[in-house]
mmCIF file of C-alpha atoms and ligand atoms in Angstrom:
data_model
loop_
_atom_site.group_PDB
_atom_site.id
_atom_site.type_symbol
_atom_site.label_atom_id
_atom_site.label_comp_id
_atom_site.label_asym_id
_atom_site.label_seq_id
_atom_site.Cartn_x
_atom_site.Cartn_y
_atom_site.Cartn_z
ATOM 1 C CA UNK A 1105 0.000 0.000 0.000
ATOM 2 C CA UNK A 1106 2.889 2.377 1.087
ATOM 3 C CA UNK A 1107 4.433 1.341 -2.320
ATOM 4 C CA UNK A 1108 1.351 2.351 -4.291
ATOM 5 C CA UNK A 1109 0.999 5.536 -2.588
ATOM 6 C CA UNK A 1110 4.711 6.333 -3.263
ATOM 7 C CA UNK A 1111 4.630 5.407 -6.707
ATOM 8 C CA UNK A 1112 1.635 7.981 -7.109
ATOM 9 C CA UNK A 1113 3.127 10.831 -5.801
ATOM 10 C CA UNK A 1114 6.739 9.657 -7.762
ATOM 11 C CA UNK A 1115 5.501 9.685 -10.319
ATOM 12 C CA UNK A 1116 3.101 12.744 -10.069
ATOM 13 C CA UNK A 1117 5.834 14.779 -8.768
ATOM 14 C CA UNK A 1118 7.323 14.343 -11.920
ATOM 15 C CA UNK A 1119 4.308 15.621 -13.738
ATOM 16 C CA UNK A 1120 3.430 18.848 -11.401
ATOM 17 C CA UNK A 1121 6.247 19.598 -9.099
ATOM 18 C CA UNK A 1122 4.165 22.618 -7.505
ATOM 19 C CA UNK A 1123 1.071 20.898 -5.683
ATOM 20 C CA UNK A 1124 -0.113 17.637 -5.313
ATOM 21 C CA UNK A 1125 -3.852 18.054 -5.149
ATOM 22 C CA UNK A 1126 -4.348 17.674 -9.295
ATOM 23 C CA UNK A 1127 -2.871 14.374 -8.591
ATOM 24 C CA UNK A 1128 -5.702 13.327 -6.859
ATOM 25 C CA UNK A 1129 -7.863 15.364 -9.305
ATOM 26 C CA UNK A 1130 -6.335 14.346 -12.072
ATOM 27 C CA UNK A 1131 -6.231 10.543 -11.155
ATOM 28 C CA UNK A 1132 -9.515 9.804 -12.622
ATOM 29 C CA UNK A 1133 -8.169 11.067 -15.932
ATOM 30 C CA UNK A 1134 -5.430 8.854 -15.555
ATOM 31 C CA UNK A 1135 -4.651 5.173 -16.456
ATOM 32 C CA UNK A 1136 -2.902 2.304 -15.320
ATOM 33 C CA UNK A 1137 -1.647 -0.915 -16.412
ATOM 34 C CA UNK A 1138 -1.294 -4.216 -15.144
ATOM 35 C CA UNK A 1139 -1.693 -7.696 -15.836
ATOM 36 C CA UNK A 1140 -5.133 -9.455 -14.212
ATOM 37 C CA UNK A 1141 -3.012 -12.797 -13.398
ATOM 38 C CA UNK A 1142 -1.621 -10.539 -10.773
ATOM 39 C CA UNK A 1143 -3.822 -11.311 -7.917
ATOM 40 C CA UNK A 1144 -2.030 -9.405 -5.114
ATOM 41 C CA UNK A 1145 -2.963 -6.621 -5.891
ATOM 42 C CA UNK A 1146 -3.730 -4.161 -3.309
ATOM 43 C CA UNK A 1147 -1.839 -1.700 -5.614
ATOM 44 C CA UNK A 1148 -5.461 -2.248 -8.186
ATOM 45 C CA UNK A 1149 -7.108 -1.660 -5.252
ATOM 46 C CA UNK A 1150 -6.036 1.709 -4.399
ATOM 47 C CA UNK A 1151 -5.327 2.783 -7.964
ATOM 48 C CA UNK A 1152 -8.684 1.237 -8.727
ATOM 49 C CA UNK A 1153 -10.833 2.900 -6.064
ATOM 50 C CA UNK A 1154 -9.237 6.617 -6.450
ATOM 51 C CA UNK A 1155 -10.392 5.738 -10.287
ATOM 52 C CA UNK A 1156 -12.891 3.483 -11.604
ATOM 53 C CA UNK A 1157 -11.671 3.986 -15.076
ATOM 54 C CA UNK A 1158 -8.306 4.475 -14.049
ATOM 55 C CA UNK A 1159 -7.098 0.696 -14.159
ATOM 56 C CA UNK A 1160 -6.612 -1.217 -16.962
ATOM 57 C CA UNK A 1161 -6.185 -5.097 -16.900
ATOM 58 C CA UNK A 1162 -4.249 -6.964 -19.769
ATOM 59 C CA UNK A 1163 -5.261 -9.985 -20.743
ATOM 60 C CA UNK A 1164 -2.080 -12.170 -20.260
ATOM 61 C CA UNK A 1165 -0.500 -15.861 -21.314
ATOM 62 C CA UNK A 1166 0.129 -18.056 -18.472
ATOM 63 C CA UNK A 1167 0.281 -14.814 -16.110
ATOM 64 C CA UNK A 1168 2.804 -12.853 -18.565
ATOM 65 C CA UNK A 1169 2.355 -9.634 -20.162
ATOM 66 C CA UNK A 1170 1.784 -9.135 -23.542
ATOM 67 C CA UNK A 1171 3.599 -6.187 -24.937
ATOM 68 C CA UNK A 1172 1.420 -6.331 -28.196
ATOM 69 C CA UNK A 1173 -1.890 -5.959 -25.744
ATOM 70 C CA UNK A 1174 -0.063 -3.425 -23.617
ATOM 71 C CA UNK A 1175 0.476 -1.170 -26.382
ATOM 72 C CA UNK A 1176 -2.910 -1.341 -27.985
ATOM 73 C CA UNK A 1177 -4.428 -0.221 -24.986
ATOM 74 C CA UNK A 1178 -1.980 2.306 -24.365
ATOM 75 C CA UNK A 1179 -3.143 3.469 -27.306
ATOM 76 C CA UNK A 1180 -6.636 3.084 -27.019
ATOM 77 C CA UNK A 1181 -6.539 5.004 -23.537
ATOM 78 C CA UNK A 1182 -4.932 7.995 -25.407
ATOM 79 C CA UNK A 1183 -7.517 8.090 -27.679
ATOM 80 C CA UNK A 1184 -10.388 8.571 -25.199
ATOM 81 C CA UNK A 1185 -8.430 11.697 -23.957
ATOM 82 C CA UNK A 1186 -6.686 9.285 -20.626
ATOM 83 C CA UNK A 1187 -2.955 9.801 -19.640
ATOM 84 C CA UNK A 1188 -1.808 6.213 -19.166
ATOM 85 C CA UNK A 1189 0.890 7.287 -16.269
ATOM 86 C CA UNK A 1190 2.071 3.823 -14.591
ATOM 87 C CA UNK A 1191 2.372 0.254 -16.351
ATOM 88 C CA UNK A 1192 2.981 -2.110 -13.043
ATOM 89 C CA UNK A 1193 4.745 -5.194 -14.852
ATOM 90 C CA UNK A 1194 5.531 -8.195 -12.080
ATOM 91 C CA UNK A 1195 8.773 -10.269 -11.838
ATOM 92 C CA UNK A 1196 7.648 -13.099 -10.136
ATOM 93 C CA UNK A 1197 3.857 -13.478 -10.267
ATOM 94 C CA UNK A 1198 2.391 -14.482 -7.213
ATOM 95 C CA UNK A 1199 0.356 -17.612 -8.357
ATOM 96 C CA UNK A 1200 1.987 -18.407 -11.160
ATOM 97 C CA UNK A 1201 5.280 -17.290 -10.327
ATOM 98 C CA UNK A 1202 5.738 -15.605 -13.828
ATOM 99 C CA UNK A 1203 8.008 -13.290 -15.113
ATOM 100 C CA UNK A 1204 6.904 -10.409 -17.208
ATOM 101 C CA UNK A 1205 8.827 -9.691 -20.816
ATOM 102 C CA UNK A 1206 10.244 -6.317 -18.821
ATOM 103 C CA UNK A 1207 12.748 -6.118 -22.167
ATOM 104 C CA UNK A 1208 9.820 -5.344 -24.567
ATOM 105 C CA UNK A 1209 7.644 -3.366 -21.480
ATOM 106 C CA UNK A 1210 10.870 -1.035 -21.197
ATOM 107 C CA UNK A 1211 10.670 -0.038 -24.823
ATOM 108 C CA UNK A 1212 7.104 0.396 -25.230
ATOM 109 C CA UNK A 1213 6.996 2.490 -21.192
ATOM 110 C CA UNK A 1214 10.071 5.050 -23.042
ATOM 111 C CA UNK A 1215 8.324 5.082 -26.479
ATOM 112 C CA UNK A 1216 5.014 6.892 -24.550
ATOM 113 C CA UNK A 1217 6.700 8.161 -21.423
ATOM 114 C CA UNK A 1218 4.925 5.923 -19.362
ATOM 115 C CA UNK A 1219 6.587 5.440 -15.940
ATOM 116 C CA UNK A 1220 7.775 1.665 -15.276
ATOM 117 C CA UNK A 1221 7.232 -0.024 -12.040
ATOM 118 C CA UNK A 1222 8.462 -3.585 -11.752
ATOM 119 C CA UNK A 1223 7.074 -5.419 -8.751
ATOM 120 C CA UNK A 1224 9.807 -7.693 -8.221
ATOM 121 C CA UNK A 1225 8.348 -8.682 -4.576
ATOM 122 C CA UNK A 1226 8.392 -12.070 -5.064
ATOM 123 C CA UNK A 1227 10.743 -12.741 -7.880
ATOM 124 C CA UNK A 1228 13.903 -10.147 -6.963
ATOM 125 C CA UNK A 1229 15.398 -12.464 -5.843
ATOM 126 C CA UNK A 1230 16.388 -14.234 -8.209
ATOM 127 C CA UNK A 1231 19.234 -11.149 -8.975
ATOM 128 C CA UNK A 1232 21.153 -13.096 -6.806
ATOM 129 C CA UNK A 1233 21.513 -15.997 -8.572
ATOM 130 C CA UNK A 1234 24.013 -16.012 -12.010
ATOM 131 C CA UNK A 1235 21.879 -18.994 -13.263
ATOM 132 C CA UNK A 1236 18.345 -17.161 -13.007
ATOM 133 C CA UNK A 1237 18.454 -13.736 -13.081
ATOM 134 C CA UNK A 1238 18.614 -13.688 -17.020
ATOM 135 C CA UNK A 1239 14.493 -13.794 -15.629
ATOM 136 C CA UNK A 1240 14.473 -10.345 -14.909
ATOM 137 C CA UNK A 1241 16.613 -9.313 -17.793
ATOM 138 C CA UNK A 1242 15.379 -5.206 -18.438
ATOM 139 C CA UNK A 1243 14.467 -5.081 -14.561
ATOM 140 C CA UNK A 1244 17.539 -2.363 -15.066
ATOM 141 C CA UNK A 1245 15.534 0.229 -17.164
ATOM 142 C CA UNK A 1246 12.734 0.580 -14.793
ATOM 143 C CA UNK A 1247 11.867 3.575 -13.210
ATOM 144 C CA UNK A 1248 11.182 1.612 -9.627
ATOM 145 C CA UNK A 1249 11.214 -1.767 -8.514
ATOM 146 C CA UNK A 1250 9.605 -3.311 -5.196
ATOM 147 C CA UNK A 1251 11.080 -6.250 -3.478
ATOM 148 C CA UNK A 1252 10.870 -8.306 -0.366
ATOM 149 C CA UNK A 1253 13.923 -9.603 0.843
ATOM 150 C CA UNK A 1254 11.763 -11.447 3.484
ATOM 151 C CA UNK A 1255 10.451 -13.676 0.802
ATOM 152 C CA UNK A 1256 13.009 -16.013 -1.671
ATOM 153 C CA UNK A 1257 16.014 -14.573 0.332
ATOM 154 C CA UNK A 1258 14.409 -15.711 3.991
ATOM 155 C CA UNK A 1259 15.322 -12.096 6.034
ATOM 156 C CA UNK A 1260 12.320 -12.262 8.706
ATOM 157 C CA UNK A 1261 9.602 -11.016 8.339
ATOM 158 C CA UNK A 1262 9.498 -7.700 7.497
ATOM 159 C CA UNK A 1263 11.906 -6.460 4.762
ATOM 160 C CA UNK A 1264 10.364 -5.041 2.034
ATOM 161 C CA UNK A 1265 12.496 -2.611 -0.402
ATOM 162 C CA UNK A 1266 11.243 0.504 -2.689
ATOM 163 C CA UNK A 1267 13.743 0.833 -5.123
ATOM 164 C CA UNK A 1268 13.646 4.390 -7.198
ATOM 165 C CA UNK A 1269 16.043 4.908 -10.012
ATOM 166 C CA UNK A 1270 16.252 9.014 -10.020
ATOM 167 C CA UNK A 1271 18.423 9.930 -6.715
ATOM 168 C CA UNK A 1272 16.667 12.633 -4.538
ATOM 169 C CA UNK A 1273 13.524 11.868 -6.084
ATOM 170 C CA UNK A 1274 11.892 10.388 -3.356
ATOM 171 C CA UNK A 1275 13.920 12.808 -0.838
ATOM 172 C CA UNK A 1276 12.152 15.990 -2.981
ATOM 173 C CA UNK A 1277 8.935 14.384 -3.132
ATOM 174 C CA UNK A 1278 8.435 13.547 0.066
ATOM 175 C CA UNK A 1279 10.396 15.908 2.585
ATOM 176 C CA UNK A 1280 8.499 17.996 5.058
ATOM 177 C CA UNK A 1281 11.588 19.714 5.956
ATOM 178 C CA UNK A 1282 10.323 19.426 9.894
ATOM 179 C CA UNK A 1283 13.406 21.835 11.452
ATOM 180 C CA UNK A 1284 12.409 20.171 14.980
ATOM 181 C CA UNK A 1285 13.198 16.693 13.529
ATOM 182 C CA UNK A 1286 16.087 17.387 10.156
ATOM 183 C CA UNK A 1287 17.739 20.227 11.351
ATOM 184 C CA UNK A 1288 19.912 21.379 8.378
ATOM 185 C CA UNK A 1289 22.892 22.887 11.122
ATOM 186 C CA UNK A 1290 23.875 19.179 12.332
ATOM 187 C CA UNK A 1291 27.802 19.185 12.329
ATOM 188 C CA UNK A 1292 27.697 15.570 10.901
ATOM 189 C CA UNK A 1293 27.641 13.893 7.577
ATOM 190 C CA UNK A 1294 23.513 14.654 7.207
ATOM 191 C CA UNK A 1295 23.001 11.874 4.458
ATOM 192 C CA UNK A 1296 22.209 9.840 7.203
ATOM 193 C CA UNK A 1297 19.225 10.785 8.334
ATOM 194 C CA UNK A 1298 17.010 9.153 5.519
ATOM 195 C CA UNK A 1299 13.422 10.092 7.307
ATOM 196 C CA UNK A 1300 12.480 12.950 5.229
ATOM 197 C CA UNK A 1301 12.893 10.461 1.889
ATOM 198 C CA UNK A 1302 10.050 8.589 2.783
ATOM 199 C CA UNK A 1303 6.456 9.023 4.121
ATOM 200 C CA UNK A 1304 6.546 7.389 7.037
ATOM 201 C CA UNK A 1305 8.496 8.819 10.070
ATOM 202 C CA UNK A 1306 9.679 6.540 13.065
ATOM 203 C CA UNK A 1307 10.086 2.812 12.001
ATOM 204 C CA UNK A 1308 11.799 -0.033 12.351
ATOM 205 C CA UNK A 1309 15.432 -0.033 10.203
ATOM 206 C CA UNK A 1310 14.076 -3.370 8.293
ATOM 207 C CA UNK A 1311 17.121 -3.312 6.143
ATOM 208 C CA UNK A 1312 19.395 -3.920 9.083
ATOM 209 C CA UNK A 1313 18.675 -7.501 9.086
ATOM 210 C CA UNK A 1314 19.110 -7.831 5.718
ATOM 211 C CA UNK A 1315 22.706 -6.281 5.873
ATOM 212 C CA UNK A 1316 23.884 -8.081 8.397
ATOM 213 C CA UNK A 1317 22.740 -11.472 6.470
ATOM 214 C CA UNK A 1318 24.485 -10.154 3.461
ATOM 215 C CA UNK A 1319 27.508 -9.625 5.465
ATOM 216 C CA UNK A 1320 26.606 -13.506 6.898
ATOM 217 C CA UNK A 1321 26.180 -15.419 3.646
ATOM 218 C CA UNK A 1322 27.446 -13.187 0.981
ATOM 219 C CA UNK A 1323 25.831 -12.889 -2.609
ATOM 220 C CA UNK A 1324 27.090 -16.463 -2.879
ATOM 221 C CA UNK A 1325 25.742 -17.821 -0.157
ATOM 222 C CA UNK A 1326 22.305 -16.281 -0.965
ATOM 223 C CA UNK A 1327 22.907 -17.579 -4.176
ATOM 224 C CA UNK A 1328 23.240 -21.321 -3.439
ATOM 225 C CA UNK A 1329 19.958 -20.803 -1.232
ATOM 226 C CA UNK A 1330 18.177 -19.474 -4.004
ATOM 227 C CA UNK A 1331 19.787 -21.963 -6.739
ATOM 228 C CA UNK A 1332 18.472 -25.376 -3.956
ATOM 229 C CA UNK A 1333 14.867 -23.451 -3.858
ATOM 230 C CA UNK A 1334 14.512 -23.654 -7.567
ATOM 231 C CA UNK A 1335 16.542 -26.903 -7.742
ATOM 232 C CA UNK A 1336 13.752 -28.391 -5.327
ATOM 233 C CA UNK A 1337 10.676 -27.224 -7.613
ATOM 234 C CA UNK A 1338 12.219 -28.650 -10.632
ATOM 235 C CA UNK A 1339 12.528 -32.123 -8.685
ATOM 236 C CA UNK A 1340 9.010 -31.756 -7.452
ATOM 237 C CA UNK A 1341 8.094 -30.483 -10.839
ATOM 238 C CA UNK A 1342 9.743 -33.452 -13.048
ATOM 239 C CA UNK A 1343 7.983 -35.636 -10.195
ATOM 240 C CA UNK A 1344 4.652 -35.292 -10.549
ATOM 241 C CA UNK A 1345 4.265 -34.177 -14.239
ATOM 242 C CA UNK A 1346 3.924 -37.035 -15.601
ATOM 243 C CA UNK A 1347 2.689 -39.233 -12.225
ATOM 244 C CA UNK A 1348 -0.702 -41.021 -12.335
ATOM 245 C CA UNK A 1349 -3.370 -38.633 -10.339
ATOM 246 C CA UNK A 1350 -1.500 -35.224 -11.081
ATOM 247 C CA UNK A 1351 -2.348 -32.627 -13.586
ATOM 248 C CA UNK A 1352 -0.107 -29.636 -14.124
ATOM 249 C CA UNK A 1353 -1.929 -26.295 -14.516
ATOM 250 C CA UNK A 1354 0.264 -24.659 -16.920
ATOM 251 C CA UNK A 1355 2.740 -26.712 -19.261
ATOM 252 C CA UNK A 1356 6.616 -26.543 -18.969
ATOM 253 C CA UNK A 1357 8.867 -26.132 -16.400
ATOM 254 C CA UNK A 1358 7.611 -22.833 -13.787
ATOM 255 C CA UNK A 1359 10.463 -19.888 -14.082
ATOM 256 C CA UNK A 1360 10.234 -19.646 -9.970
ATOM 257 C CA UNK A 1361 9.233 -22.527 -7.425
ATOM 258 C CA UNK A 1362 5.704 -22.045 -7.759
ATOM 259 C CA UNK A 1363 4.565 -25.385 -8.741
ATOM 260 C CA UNK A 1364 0.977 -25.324 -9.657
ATOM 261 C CA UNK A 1365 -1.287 -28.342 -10.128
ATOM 262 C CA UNK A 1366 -4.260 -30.604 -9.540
ATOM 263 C CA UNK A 1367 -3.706 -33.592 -8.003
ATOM 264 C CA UNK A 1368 -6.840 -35.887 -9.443
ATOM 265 C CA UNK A 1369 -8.458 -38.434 -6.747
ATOM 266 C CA UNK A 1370 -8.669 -42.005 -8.387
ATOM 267 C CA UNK A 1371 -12.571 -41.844 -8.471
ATOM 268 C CA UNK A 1372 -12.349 -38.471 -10.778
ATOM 269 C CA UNK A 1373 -9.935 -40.103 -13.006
ATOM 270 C CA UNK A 1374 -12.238 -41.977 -15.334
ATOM 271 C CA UNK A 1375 -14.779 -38.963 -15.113
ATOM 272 C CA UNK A 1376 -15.029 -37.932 -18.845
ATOM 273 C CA UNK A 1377 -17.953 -35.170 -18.652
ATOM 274 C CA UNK A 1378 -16.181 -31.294 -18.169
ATOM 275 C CA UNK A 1379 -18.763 -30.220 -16.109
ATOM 276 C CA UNK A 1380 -18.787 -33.074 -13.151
ATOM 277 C CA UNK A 1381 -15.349 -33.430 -13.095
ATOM 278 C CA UNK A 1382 -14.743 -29.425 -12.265
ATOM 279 C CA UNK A 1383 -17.335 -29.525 -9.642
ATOM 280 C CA UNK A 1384 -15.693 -32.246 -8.449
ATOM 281 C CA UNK A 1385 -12.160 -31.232 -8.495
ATOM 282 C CA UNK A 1386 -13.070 -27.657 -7.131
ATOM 283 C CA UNK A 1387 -13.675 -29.528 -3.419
ATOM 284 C CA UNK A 1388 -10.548 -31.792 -3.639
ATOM 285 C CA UNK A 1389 -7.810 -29.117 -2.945
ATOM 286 C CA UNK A 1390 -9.612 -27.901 -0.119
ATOM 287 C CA UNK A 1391 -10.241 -31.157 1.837
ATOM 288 C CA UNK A 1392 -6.776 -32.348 1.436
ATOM 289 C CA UNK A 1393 -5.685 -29.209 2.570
ATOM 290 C CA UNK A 1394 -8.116 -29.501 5.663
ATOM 291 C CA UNK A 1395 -6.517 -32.910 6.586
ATOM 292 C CA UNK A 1396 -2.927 -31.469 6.115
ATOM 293 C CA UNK A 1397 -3.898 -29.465 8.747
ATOM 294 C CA UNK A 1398 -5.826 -31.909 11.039
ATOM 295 C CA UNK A 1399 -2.654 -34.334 10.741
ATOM 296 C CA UNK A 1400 0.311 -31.713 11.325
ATOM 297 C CA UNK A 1401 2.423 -33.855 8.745
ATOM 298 C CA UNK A 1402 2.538 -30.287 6.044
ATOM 299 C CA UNK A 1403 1.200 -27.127 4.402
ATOM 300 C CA UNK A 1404 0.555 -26.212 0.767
ATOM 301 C CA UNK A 1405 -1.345 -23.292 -0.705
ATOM 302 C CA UNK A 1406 -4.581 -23.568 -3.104
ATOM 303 C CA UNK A 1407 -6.705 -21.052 -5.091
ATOM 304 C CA UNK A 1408 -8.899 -21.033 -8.093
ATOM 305 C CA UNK A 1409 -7.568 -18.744 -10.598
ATOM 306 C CA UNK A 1410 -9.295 -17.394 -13.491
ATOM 307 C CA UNK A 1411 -11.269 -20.409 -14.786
ATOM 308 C CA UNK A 1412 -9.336 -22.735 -13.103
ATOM 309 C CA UNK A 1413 -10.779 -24.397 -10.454
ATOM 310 C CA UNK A 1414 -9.027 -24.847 -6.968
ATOM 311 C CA UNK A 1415 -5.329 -26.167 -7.819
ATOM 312 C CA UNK A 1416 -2.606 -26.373 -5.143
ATOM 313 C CA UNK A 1417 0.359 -24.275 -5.249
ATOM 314 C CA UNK A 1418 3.512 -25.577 -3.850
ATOM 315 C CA UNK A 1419 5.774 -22.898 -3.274
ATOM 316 C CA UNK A 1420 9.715 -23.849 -2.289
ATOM 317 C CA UNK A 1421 11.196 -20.845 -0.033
ATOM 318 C CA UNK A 1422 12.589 -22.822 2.683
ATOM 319 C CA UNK A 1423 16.292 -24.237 1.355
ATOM 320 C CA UNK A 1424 16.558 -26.512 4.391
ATOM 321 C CA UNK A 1425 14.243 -28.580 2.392
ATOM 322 C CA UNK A 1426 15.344 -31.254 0.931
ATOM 323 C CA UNK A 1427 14.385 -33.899 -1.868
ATOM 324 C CA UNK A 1428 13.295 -36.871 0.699
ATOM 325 C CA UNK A 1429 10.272 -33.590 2.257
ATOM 326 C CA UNK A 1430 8.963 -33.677 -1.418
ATOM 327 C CA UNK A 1431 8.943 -37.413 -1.493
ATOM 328 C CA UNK A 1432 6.741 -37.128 1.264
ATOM 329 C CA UNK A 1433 4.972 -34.306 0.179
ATOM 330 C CA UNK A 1434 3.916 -36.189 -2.378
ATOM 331 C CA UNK A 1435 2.848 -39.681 -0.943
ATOM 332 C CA UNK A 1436 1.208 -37.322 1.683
ATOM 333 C CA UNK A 1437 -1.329 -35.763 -0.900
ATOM 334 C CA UNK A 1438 -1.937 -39.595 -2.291
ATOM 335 C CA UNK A 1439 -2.688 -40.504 1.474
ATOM 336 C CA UNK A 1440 -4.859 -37.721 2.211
ATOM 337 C CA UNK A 1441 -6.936 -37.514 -1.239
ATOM 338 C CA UNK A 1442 -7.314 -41.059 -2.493
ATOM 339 C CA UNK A 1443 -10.512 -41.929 -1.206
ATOM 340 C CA UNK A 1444 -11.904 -38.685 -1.808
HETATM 341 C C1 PLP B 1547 3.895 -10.832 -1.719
HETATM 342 C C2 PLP B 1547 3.699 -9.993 -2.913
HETATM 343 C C3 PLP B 1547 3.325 -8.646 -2.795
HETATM 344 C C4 PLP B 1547 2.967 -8.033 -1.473
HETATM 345 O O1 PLP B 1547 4.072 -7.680 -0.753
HETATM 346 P P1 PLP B 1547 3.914 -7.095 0.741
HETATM 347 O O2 PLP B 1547 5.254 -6.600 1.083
HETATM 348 O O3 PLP B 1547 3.450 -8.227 1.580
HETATM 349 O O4 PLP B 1547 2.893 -6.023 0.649
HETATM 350 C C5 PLP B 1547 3.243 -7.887 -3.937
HETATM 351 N N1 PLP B 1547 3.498 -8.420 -5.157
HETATM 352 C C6 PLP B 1547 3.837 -9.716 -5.316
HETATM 353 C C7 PLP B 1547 4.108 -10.252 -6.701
HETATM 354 C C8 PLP B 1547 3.946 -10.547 -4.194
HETATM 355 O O5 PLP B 1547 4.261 -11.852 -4.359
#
């Protein structure tokens, strides 16, 4: 949320330095993009609800963007007189765990002046790894990025970064210039005191605990963590792909260790009609999840999606995991769902 609100007055600072109020104004006139496989989304929700015109979804493949769509409806928005102002493109999709082409967004964001967010929450993480990060490949011409330390790279919970290419942007934007807090006559170096860059005033240094795990593990270290994550949901992956009773949501192997699928109880398997079977399969996720819980033995995500009916969503975070847990992961969902 504090992102969202950032990246509004970022980016409307830009646009009219001298007040902020036609932001607000002016938001209705305004347009945003982003892709509708995103579903955490509180950033559509405040966007959405200071606009009801002012958010546009893209229709997407498998969760990605496509820059052909983008651009049409850049377009198309310009036409009816709106000032598309913020494409939001996600490395890293929540569900899906899919990676946005941020190459061809970059071009099309500087070909209309269109300010580039990458929410990179989930999937910055993968920067620190020399075998995955081609994933975010263009992540370096955006104008901001989010990301959350406290997810892939395991800081505790919280550490969440705003990252804003122009220096002193956010420092001019947001500074109150409060004399009884920043005093401009300190006889020290005053580049330290980093309250006035943001909106919020007393907090928690977050990114202390990230430092000092840096300093810990080093960019290698979080780099074999990272590497055994995504290691671990191509095992689980290559597992069940082809395995009697499971049924992979989208084909191919998943760019980050969300690994989505059904898994098919033996009485549904033989059930040809469309309609049955997805009434069916909608309750299975859920009851297996129920008895996950009952028994204490392990946890794993589901949600319906689009028109896909409740699938589970294995996501690997933890790299003290190892392959014998998804073994058991998976003669755990066989226990708990075959009679179902
Ligand atoms: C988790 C997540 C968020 C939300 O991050 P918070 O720091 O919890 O607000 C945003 N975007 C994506 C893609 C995420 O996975």
């Amino acid at each position: 949320l504090c992102f969202t609100l950032h990246l509004i007055l970022l980016r409307d600072f830009i646009n009219w330095p001298s007040s902020l109020l036609p932001l607000i104004l002016n938001l209705r006139q305004m347009v945003h993009f982003k892709c509708v496989a995103n579903t955490a989304c509180s950033q559509c929700r405040v966007l959405g609800s200071a606009s009801e015109s002012g958010l546009v979804t893209l229709s997407h493949i498998l969760g990605k963007m496509i820059p052909s769509d983008l651009e049409r409806r850049i377009l198309e928005a310009k036409q009816k007189g709106f000032v598309p102002f913020l494409v939001s493109a996600t490395a890293g999709t929540t569900v899906y765990g899919a990676f946005d082409p941020l190459i061809a967004i970059a071009d099309i964001c500087k070909k209309y002046k269109i300010w580039m967010h990458v929410d990179g929450a989930w999937g910055g993480g993968l920067l620190m790894s020399r075998k995955h990060k081609w994933k975010l490949n263009g992540v370096e011409r955006a104008n901001s990025v989010t990301w959350n330390p406290h997810k892939m790279m395991g800081v505790p919970l919280q550490c969440s970064a705003l990252l804003v290419r122009e220096e002193g942007l956010m420092q001019s934007c947001n500074q109150m210039h409060a004399s009884y807090l920043f005093q401009q006559d300190k006889h020290y170096d005053l580049s330290y005191d980093t309250g006035d860059k943001a909106l919020q005033c007393g907090r928690h240094v977050d990114v202390f605990k990230l430092w000092l795990m840096w300093r810990a593990k080093g960019t290698t270290g979080f780099e074999a963590q990272i590497d055994k994550c995504l290691e671990l949901a191509e095992y689980l992956y290559n597992k069940i792909k082809n395995r009697e009773g499971y049924q992979m949501v989208f084909d191919g192997k998943p760019q980050h260790t969300n690994v989505c699928f059904w898994y098919i109880p033996p009485s549904l398997r033989s059930v040809e009609d469309s309609e049955e079977r997805m009434s069916r399969l909608m309750k299975v996720a859920p009851v297996i999840k129920a008895r996950m819980m009952e028994y204490g033995t392990t946890m794993v995500s589901y949600q319906p999606l689009g028109d896909k009916v409740n699938f589970f969503r294995m996501v690997i975070s933890n790299p003290a995991a190892t392959h014998q847990d998804i073994d058991f992961l998976i003669d755990e969902i066989e226990r708990l769902g075959q009679d179902l």
